[in-house]
Amino acid sequence: MDPSSLTHSLLSLFVLLVLSPPTTGQLDYKFYDSTCPNLTKIVRYGVWSAITNETRMAASILRLHFHDCFVNGCDGSILLDDTSSFTGEKNAGPNRNSARGFEVIDAIKANVENSCPSTVSCTDILTLAAREAVYLTGGPYWSLQLGRRDGTTASQSAANQQIPSPFEPLENITAKFTSKGLEMKDVVVLSGAHTIGFAKCSSFKPRLFNFNSTGKPDPSLGSSLLKDLQGTCPDQDSSDSNLAPLDPITTNKFDNVYYKNLVSSSGLLQSDQALMGDSNSAAMVNNYNKYPYLFARDFGQSMVKMGSIGVLTGKDGEIRKNCHVVN
Ligand code: HEM
Ligand SMILES: *[C@@H]1O[C@H](CO)[C@@H](O)[C@H](O)[C@H]1NC(C)=O
Ligand SMILES: *[C@@H]1O[C@H](CO)[C@@H](O)[C@H](O)[C@H]1NC(C)=O
Ligand SMILES: *[C@@H]1O[C@H](CO)[C@@H](O)[C@H](O)[C@H]1NC(C)=O
Ligand SMILES: *[C@@H]1O[C@H](CO)[C@@H](O)[C@H](O)[C@H]1NC(C)=O
C-alpha cells in the first residue's frame, strides 16, 4: 500500500468513525450533537421552569421515567393516550390518578420540535428530563447515551403486571427488577428516589390501621411517624388521595436521608421499610446512610442501567411528533 492510499484509508476510517452518525442500532453519547445541539439546554430549561412552578414536579418526572422503562422497555409507551387499537398505561393501577408530569414533557417536546423537528424521541426527552430533575433538586448528574426511539404501542395489562407494588414483598419486587436485567442492588439504590416526592394515603394506609389483616398497625413503623400519618390519613376512604411526603425530613432535596429514615424505622411505604428486613439489602441501606457519595455514584449507575432497559434503536420504532400519539 503506497503512502497516499494509506492516508486515504486512514482518512476514510476517521470519517466513518467520527463524522458519520451512528447507523447501527446503538445508543451514543453524541447522538444528537449535530442534529439537535441545544437539546440538553432545552430539556434543562423545561424541567427547571416546571420545578420552579411546583417543586414536586422533579419527583413526578423521575417516576414517569421509571414507569416507562418497566413496561416493555424505555419506549415512551407511558406517554401514549388510549386508542381504538390499544388500552394504554395511563390508567393502569400504578398510574391512574398518580402518574403526573405529562404536560411538562409536552412543553419540552414542543420546544425541541421547534428547534429540531422530527429528530428527538419523546423517550430520550423523558430520560434526559429525569436526569435533570435529580440534578436540579441537589442529586447526582450522570452522562447519558441517547438514540432511544419511540414505541408504537402501549399496554395497560403489562403496566399492571410489571410495575412493582408497594404491598408486595421484597422478594417479588426484586424478581420484577431481575426480569428487567437489574438486580437487588438496583432495588435498594433506585428506591432512594423516594428521597423526593409524595405518596397518596392509599399507597400505605393498611400499614396504619390493619397491617397484613392483623387489625393493628405495622410493627416496623416508628410510633411518632405512625401518629403523624394517622392524622394525615384517617381510617376512611375519603382520605385515600391525601398526600404524605416520602421523605418528611428533606422532602424536596435529592439526598441520602431516605436511607436515614429506613434506619430509624421511618420508611413511608411498606416496600421501603422492607429493605431493612433482609440482611443483604439492610447492609446496603446502612452503607448509603453512612456514605452519601456512594449513594450518589451508585444512583447514577443504576439510572443508566434502568434507562437502557429494552430500548428501541436504529430503524426500530419511530420519532413521535406528538408524545401522546403514534405518528
Ligand atoms: C422498588 C419498587 C418501587 C415501588 C414499590 C414504588 C412505589 C411507589 C409508590 C406507591 C409511590 C406513591 C404513588 C402515589 O401514591 O401516587 C411512589 C412514588 C414515587 N416513586 Fe416509587 N416505587 C418503587 C421504585 C421507584 C423507582 C425505581 C423510582 C425512580 C428511580 C421511583 C420514584 C418515585 C418517585 C420520585 C415518587 C414520588 C412521585 C411524585 O411525588 O409524584 N420509585 N413509588
Ligand atoms: C404550576 O403548578 C400548578 C400546581 O401547583 C399547576 O396547576 C399549574 O398548571 C402549573 N403551571 C405551569 C405553567 O406549569
Ligand atoms: C441553539 O441556541 C443558540 C443560542 O442559545 C442559537 O443561536 C442557535 O440557533 C440554536 N441552535 C438550534 C439548532 O436551534
Ligand atoms: C409474590 O410472588 C409469588 C410468586 O410469583 C406469588 O405467588 C405471590 O402472590 C406474590 N405475592 C404478592 C403479595 O404479590
Ligand atoms: C402476613 O401474615 C401471614 C400469615 O399470617 C404471614 O405468613 C406473613 O409473614 C405476614 N407478612 C408480613 C409482611 O408480616
Coordinates of C-alpha atoms and ligand atoms in Angstrom, one line a residue:
M1 CA 0.0 0.0 0.0
D2 CA 1.6 3.4 -1.0
P3 CA 1.6 6.2 1.5
S4 CA -1.2 8.2 -0.2
S5 CA -3.6 5.3 -0.3
L6 CA -2.7 4.6 3.3
T7 CA -3.5 8.2 4.2
H8 CA -6.7 7.8 2.2
S9 CA -7.8 4.6 4.1
L10 CA -7.0 6.2 7.5
L11 CA -9.0 9.3 6.5
S12 CA -11.9 7.1 5.4
L13 CA -11.7 5.3 8.7
F14 CA -11.7 8.6 10.5
V15 CA -14.7 9.8 8.6
L16 CA -16.5 6.6 9.3
L17 CA -15.8 6.5 13.0
V18 CA -16.0 10.2 13.8
L19 CA -18.2 12.0 11.4
S20 CA -20.9 9.7 10.3
P21 CA -24.0 9.5 12.5
P22 CA -24.5 6.1 14.1
T23 CA -26.4 3.9 11.8
T24 CA -26.1 0.7 13.8
G25 CA -28.8 0.3 16.4
Q26 CA -26.9 1.6 19.4
L27 CA -27.2 4.4 21.9
D28 CA -24.5 7.0 21.6
Y29 CA -23.2 9.9 23.8
K30 CA -23.1 12.2 20.7
F31 CA -26.3 11.0 19.1
Y32 CA -27.9 14.4 18.7
D33 CA -24.7 16.5 18.8
S34 CA -25.0 17.6 15.1
T35 CA -28.8 17.2 14.7
C36 CA -30.0 18.9 17.9
P37 CA -27.1 20.6 19.6
N38 CA -29.3 22.6 22.1
L39 CA -31.2 19.5 23.3
T40 CA -29.8 19.3 26.8
K41 CA -30.3 23.1 27.3
I42 CA -33.9 22.9 26.2
V43 CA -34.7 20.0 28.4
R44 CA -32.9 21.5 31.4
Y45 CA -34.8 24.8 30.9
G46 CA -38.1 22.9 30.7
V47 CA -37.5 20.9 33.8
W48 CA -36.2 24.0 35.6
S49 CA -39.3 26.0 34.9
A50 CA -41.6 23.2 35.9
I51 CA -39.8 22.7 39.2
T52 CA -39.7 26.5 39.8
N53 CA -43.5 26.5 39.5
E54 CA -44.0 23.3 41.6
T55 CA -41.1 21.6 43.4
R56 CA -42.8 18.2 43.4
M57 CA -42.6 18.0 39.6
A58 CA -39.0 16.8 39.8
A59 CA -40.2 13.7 41.6
S60 CA -43.1 13.2 39.2
I61 CA -40.9 13.2 36.2
L62 CA -38.4 10.8 37.7
R63 CA -41.2 8.4 38.5
L64 CA -42.7 8.7 35.0
H65 CA -39.3 7.6 33.5
F66 CA -39.3 4.6 35.9
H67 CA -42.8 3.6 34.9
D68 CA -41.9 4.0 31.2
C69 CA -38.9 1.8 31.4
F70 CA -40.5 -1.0 33.4
V71 CA -43.2 -1.6 30.9
N72 CA -41.9 -3.0 27.6
G73 CA -38.7 -1.0 28.0
C74 CA -37.9 2.7 27.8
D75 CA -40.0 3.5 24.7
G76 CA -42.2 6.4 25.8
S77 CA -45.2 4.0 26.0
I78 CA -46.4 5.6 29.2
L79 CA -46.9 8.9 27.3
L80 CA -49.4 7.4 24.8
D81 CA -53.1 8.0 25.2
D82 CA -55.6 5.1 24.8
T83 CA -56.7 4.4 21.2
S84 CA -59.1 2.1 19.5
S85 CA -56.4 -0.4 19.0
F86 CA -54.8 -0.5 22.5
T87 CA -55.6 0.5 26.1
G88 CA -52.5 2.4 27.2
E89 CA -50.7 2.7 30.5
K90 CA -52.0 6.0 31.9
N91 CA -55.0 4.3 33.6
A92 CA -53.2 1.2 34.8
G93 CA -53.4 0.8 38.6
P94 CA -50.0 2.2 39.4
N95 CA -50.5 5.3 37.2
R96 CA -54.2 6.3 37.5
N97 CA -54.5 9.5 39.5
S98 CA -50.9 9.1 40.3
A99 CA -48.5 9.4 37.3
R100 CA -48.0 13.1 36.6
G101 CA -45.8 15.4 34.6
F102 CA -47.1 14.6 31.1
E103 CA -47.7 18.3 30.3
V104 CA -44.0 19.1 31.2
I105 CA -42.8 16.6 28.7
D106 CA -45.2 18.0 26.2
A107 CA -43.9 21.5 26.7
I108 CA -40.3 20.4 26.3
K109 CA -41.2 18.3 23.2
A110 CA -42.8 21.4 21.7
N111 CA -39.6 23.4 22.2
V112 CA -37.4 20.6 20.9
E113 CA -39.6 20.3 17.8
N114 CA -39.3 24.0 17.2
S115 CA -35.5 23.8 17.3
C116 CA -35.0 20.4 15.6
P117 CA -38.2 19.0 14.0
S118 CA -38.9 15.2 14.0
T119 CA -35.4 14.4 15.4
V120 CA -35.6 13.7 19.1
S121 CA -37.7 10.9 20.6
C122 CA -40.1 11.5 23.4
T123 CA -38.3 8.7 25.2
D124 CA -34.9 10.4 25.1
I125 CA -36.6 13.6 26.3
L126 CA -38.1 11.8 29.3
T127 CA -34.8 10.1 30.0
L128 CA -32.9 13.4 29.9
A129 CA -35.7 15.1 31.9
A130 CA -35.4 12.6 34.7
R131 CA -31.7 13.2 35.0
E132 CA -32.1 17.0 35.1
A133 CA -34.9 16.6 37.7
V134 CA -32.5 14.7 40.0
Y135 CA -29.6 17.2 39.4
L136 CA -31.8 20.3 39.9
T137 CA -33.0 19.0 43.2
G138 CA -29.5 18.5 44.5
G139 CA -28.8 15.0 43.4
P140 CA -26.1 13.5 41.2
Y141 CA -25.5 14.0 37.5
W142 CA -24.6 11.3 35.0
S143 CA -23.8 11.1 31.3
L144 CA -26.4 9.5 29.1
Q145 CA -26.2 7.7 25.8
L146 CA -29.0 8.7 23.5
G147 CA -30.8 7.4 20.4
R148 CA -33.8 5.7 22.0
R149 CA -36.7 5.6 19.7
D150 CA -40.4 5.8 20.5
G151 CA -42.6 2.7 20.6
T152 CA -45.8 2.4 18.7
T153 CA -47.9 0.7 21.2
A154 CA -48.7 0.6 25.0
S155 CA -50.2 -2.0 27.3
Q156 CA -52.3 -1.4 30.4
S157 CA -52.1 -5.0 31.4
A158 CA -48.3 -5.0 31.1
A159 CA -48.2 -1.9 33.3
N160 CA -50.4 -3.6 35.9
Q161 CA -48.2 -6.7 35.9
Q162 CA -44.7 -5.3 35.6
I163 CA -44.6 -2.2 37.8
P164 CA -43.8 -3.1 41.4
S165 CA -46.5 -2.6 44.0
P166 CA -45.7 -1.1 47.5
F167 CA -47.6 -4.0 49.0
E168 CA -45.6 -6.9 47.6
P169 CA -42.6 -8.4 49.4
L170 CA -39.0 -7.5 48.6
E171 CA -38.6 -10.9 47.0
N172 CA -41.3 -10.2 44.5
I173 CA -40.0 -6.7 43.8
T174 CA -36.5 -8.0 43.3
A175 CA -37.9 -10.6 40.9
K176 CA -39.5 -7.8 38.8
F177 CA -36.2 -6.0 38.7
T178 CA -34.3 -9.1 37.8
S179 CA -36.6 -9.8 34.9
K180 CA -35.5 -6.4 33.5
G181 CA -31.8 -7.2 33.8
L182 CA -31.5 -5.3 37.1
E183 CA -30.6 -6.8 40.5
M184 CA -31.4 -6.4 44.2
K185 CA -28.7 -3.7 44.5
D186 CA -30.7 -1.6 41.9
V187 CA -33.8 -2.1 44.0
V188 CA -32.0 -0.6 47.0
V189 CA -30.3 2.2 45.1
L190 CA -33.3 3.2 42.9
S191 CA -35.7 3.1 45.9
G192 CA -33.5 6.0 47.0
A193 CA -35.6 8.1 44.5
H194 CA -38.1 8.1 47.4
T195 CA -36.0 10.9 48.9
I196 CA -38.2 13.3 47.0
G197 CA -41.9 13.4 46.2
F198 CA -45.2 12.2 47.8
A199 CA -47.5 9.2 48.1
K200 CA -51.2 9.1 48.5
C201 CA -52.6 7.6 51.7
S202 CA -54.0 4.7 49.7
S203 CA -50.4 3.6 48.9
F204 CA -49.6 2.9 52.6
K205 CA -52.8 3.1 54.6
P206 CA -53.0 -0.6 55.5
R207 CA -49.8 -0.1 57.5
L208 CA -51.6 2.5 59.7
F209 CA -54.6 0.5 60.8
N210 CA -54.8 -3.0 59.6
F211 CA -51.4 -4.3 58.6
N212 CA -51.4 -7.7 56.9
S213 CA -55.0 -8.2 58.1
T214 CA -53.9 -8.2 61.8
G215 CA -56.2 -5.3 62.7
K216 CA -53.1 -3.5 64.1
P217 CA -50.5 -1.1 62.7
D218 CA -47.3 -2.3 61.1
P219 CA -44.9 -3.0 64.0
S220 CA -42.0 -1.9 61.8
L221 CA -43.4 1.6 61.7
G222 CA -41.9 4.0 64.2
S223 CA -44.6 5.3 66.7
S224 CA -44.2 9.1 66.3
L225 CA -44.4 8.8 62.5
L226 CA -47.4 6.4 62.9
K227 CA -49.3 9.1 64.8
D228 CA -48.5 11.8 62.2
L229 CA -49.6 9.6 59.4
Q230 CA -52.8 8.5 61.1
G231 CA -53.5 12.3 61.3
T232 CA -52.9 12.8 57.6
C233 CA -54.7 9.6 56.6
P234 CA -57.8 9.0 58.8
D235 CA -59.2 5.4 58.6
Q236 CA -61.8 6.2 56.0
D237 CA -62.0 6.1 52.2
S238 CA -62.2 9.9 51.9
S239 CA -58.6 10.2 52.9
D240 CA -57.3 8.0 50.1
S241 CA -55.9 10.8 48.0
N242 CA -54.4 12.9 50.8
L243 CA -50.6 13.1 50.4
A244 CA -47.7 12.4 52.7
P245 CA -44.0 13.1 51.8
L246 CA -41.9 10.0 51.1
D247 CA -39.1 11.7 53.0
P248 CA -40.6 14.1 55.6
I249 CA -37.2 15.4 56.7
T250 CA -35.9 16.8 53.4
T251 CA -38.9 16.4 51.1
N252 CA -37.6 18.4 48.1
K253 CA -33.9 17.6 48.3
F254 CA -32.4 14.7 46.5
D255 CA -30.1 13.4 49.2
N256 CA -29.5 10.2 51.2
V257 CA -31.9 11.0 54.0
Y258 CA -34.3 8.3 52.6
Y259 CA -31.8 5.7 54.0
K260 CA -31.6 7.5 57.3
N261 CA -35.3 7.2 57.6
L262 CA -35.2 3.5 56.9
V263 CA -32.6 3.0 59.6
S264 CA -34.9 4.8 62.1
S265 CA -38.0 2.8 61.1
S266 CA -39.5 5.8 59.2
G267 CA -39.9 4.5 55.7
L268 CA -43.3 5.5 54.3
L269 CA -44.1 2.6 52.1
Q270 CA -44.2 -1.0 53.2
S271 CA -41.8 -1.7 50.4
D272 CA -39.4 1.0 51.6
Q273 CA -39.2 -0.3 55.2
A274 CA -38.9 -3.9 53.8
L275 CA -35.4 -3.1 52.7
M276 CA -34.4 -3.3 56.4
G277 CA -36.0 -6.8 56.6
D278 CA -33.4 -8.6 54.6
S279 CA -29.8 -8.7 55.7
N280 CA -28.3 -8.1 52.2
S281 CA -30.4 -5.1 51.4
A282 CA -30.2 -3.8 55.0
A283 CA -26.4 -3.8 54.7
M284 CA -26.6 -1.6 51.6
V285 CA -29.1 0.7 53.3
N286 CA -26.7 1.2 56.2
N287 CA -23.9 1.9 53.7
Y288 CA -25.9 4.5 51.8
N289 CA -26.9 6.1 55.1
K290 CA -23.2 6.4 56.0
Y291 CA -21.8 7.4 52.7
P292 CA -23.8 9.9 50.7
Y293 CA -21.3 10.0 47.8
L294 CA -21.5 6.2 47.4
F295 CA -25.3 6.6 47.0
A296 CA -24.8 9.5 44.5
R297 CA -22.4 7.5 42.4
D298 CA -24.5 4.3 42.5
F299 CA -27.7 6.1 41.8
G300 CA -26.3 7.4 38.6
Q301 CA -25.1 4.0 37.6
S302 CA -28.4 2.3 38.3
M303 CA -30.3 5.1 36.4
V304 CA -28.1 4.4 33.3
K305 CA -29.0 0.7 33.6
M306 CA -32.7 1.4 34.1
G307 CA -32.6 3.9 31.2
S308 CA -31.3 1.2 28.8
I309 CA -34.0 -1.4 29.5
G310 CA -35.4 -2.7 26.2
V311 CA -34.6 0.4 24.2
L312 CA -35.6 0.7 20.5
T313 CA -32.7 1.9 18.3
G314 CA -31.7 2.2 14.7
K315 CA -34.7 1.6 12.4
D316 CA -37.0 0.3 15.2
G317 CA -39.8 2.4 16.5
E318 CA -40.2 6.0 15.4
I319 CA -39.6 9.6 16.4
R320 CA -43.1 10.6 17.5
K321 CA -44.2 14.1 16.5
N322 CA -46.6 14.3 19.4
C323 CA -45.8 12.3 22.5
H324 CA -49.5 11.4 23.1
V325 CA -50.0 9.6 19.8
V326 CA -48.2 7.3 17.4
N327 CA -47.4 9.1 14.1
Ligands
HEM1 C1 -38.8 -0.6 44.2 C2 -40.1 -0.6 43.9 C3 -40.9 0.7 44.0 C4 -42.2 0.7 44.5 C5 -43.0 -0.4 45.1 C6 -42.6 2.1 44.4 C7 -43.9 2.6 44.8 C8 -44.2 3.9 44.8 C9 -45.5 4.4 45.2 C10 -46.6 3.5 45.7 C11 -45.5 5.7 45.2 C12 -46.6 6.7 45.5 C13 -47.6 6.8 44.4 C14 -48.9 7.5 44.8 O1 -49.3 7.3 45.9 O2 -49.4 8.3 44.0 C15 -44.2 6.1 44.6 C16 -43.8 7.4 44.4 C17 -42.6 7.7 43.8 N1 -41.7 6.8 43.3 FE1 -41.6 4.9 43.6 N2 -41.6 2.8 43.8 C18 -40.6 2.0 43.5 C19 -39.4 2.3 42.9 C20 -39.2 3.6 42.3 C21 -38.1 3.9 41.4 C22 -37.1 2.8 40.8 C23 -38.1 5.2 41.2 C24 -37.2 6.1 40.3 C25 -36.0 5.8 40.1 C26 -39.2 5.8 42.0 C27 -39.6 7.1 42.1 C28 -40.6 7.6 42.8 C29 -40.9 9.0 43.0 C30 -39.9 10.1 42.7 C31 -42.1 9.1 43.6 C32 -42.8 10.4 44.0 C33 -43.7 10.8 42.8 C34 -44.4 12.1 43.0 O3 -44.4 12.8 44.0 O4 -45.2 12.5 42.0 N3 -39.8 4.7 42.6 N4 -43.5 5.0 44.4
LIG2 C1 -47.9 25.3 38.1 O1 -48.3 24.4 39.2 C2 -49.6 24.3 39.4 C3 -49.8 23.3 40.6 O2 -49.0 23.6 41.7 C4 -50.4 23.8 38.2 O3 -51.8 23.7 38.4 C5 -50.1 24.8 37.1 O4 -50.7 24.2 35.9 C6 -48.6 24.9 36.8 N1 -48.4 25.9 35.9 C7 -47.5 25.8 34.9 C8 -47.3 26.9 33.9 O5 -46.8 24.8 34.7
LIG3 C1 -29.0 26.9 19.8 O1 -29.1 28.0 20.7 C2 -28.3 29.2 20.3 C3 -28.4 30.3 21.3 O2 -28.7 29.8 22.6 C4 -28.9 29.7 19.0 O3 -28.2 30.8 18.5 C5 -29.0 28.5 17.9 O4 -29.6 29.0 16.8 C6 -29.6 27.3 18.5 N1 -29.5 26.2 17.5 C7 -30.5 25.5 17.1 C8 -30.2 24.4 16.2 O5 -31.6 25.7 17.4
LIG4 C1 -45.2 -12.9 45.1 O1 -44.8 -13.8 44.1 C2 -45.4 -15.1 44.2 C3 -44.7 -15.9 43.1 O2 -44.9 -15.3 41.9 C4 -46.9 -15.0 44.1 O3 -47.4 -16.3 44.3 C5 -47.4 -14.1 45.3 O4 -48.8 -13.9 45.1 C6 -46.7 -12.7 45.2 N1 -47.1 -12.0 46.4 C7 -47.6 -10.8 46.4 C8 -48.0 -10.2 47.7 O5 -47.8 -10.2 45.3
LIG5 C1 -48.6 -11.7 56.9 O1 -49.3 -12.7 57.5 C2 -49.0 -14.1 57.1 C3 -50.0 -15.1 57.7 O2 -50.4 -14.7 58.9 C4 -47.5 -14.3 57.4 O3 -47.2 -15.6 56.9 C5 -46.7 -13.3 56.7 O4 -45.3 -13.5 57.1 C6 -47.1 -11.9 57.1 N1 -46.4 -10.9 56.3 C7 -45.7 -9.9 56.9 C8 -45.1 -9.0 55.9 O5 -45.6 -9.7 58.1

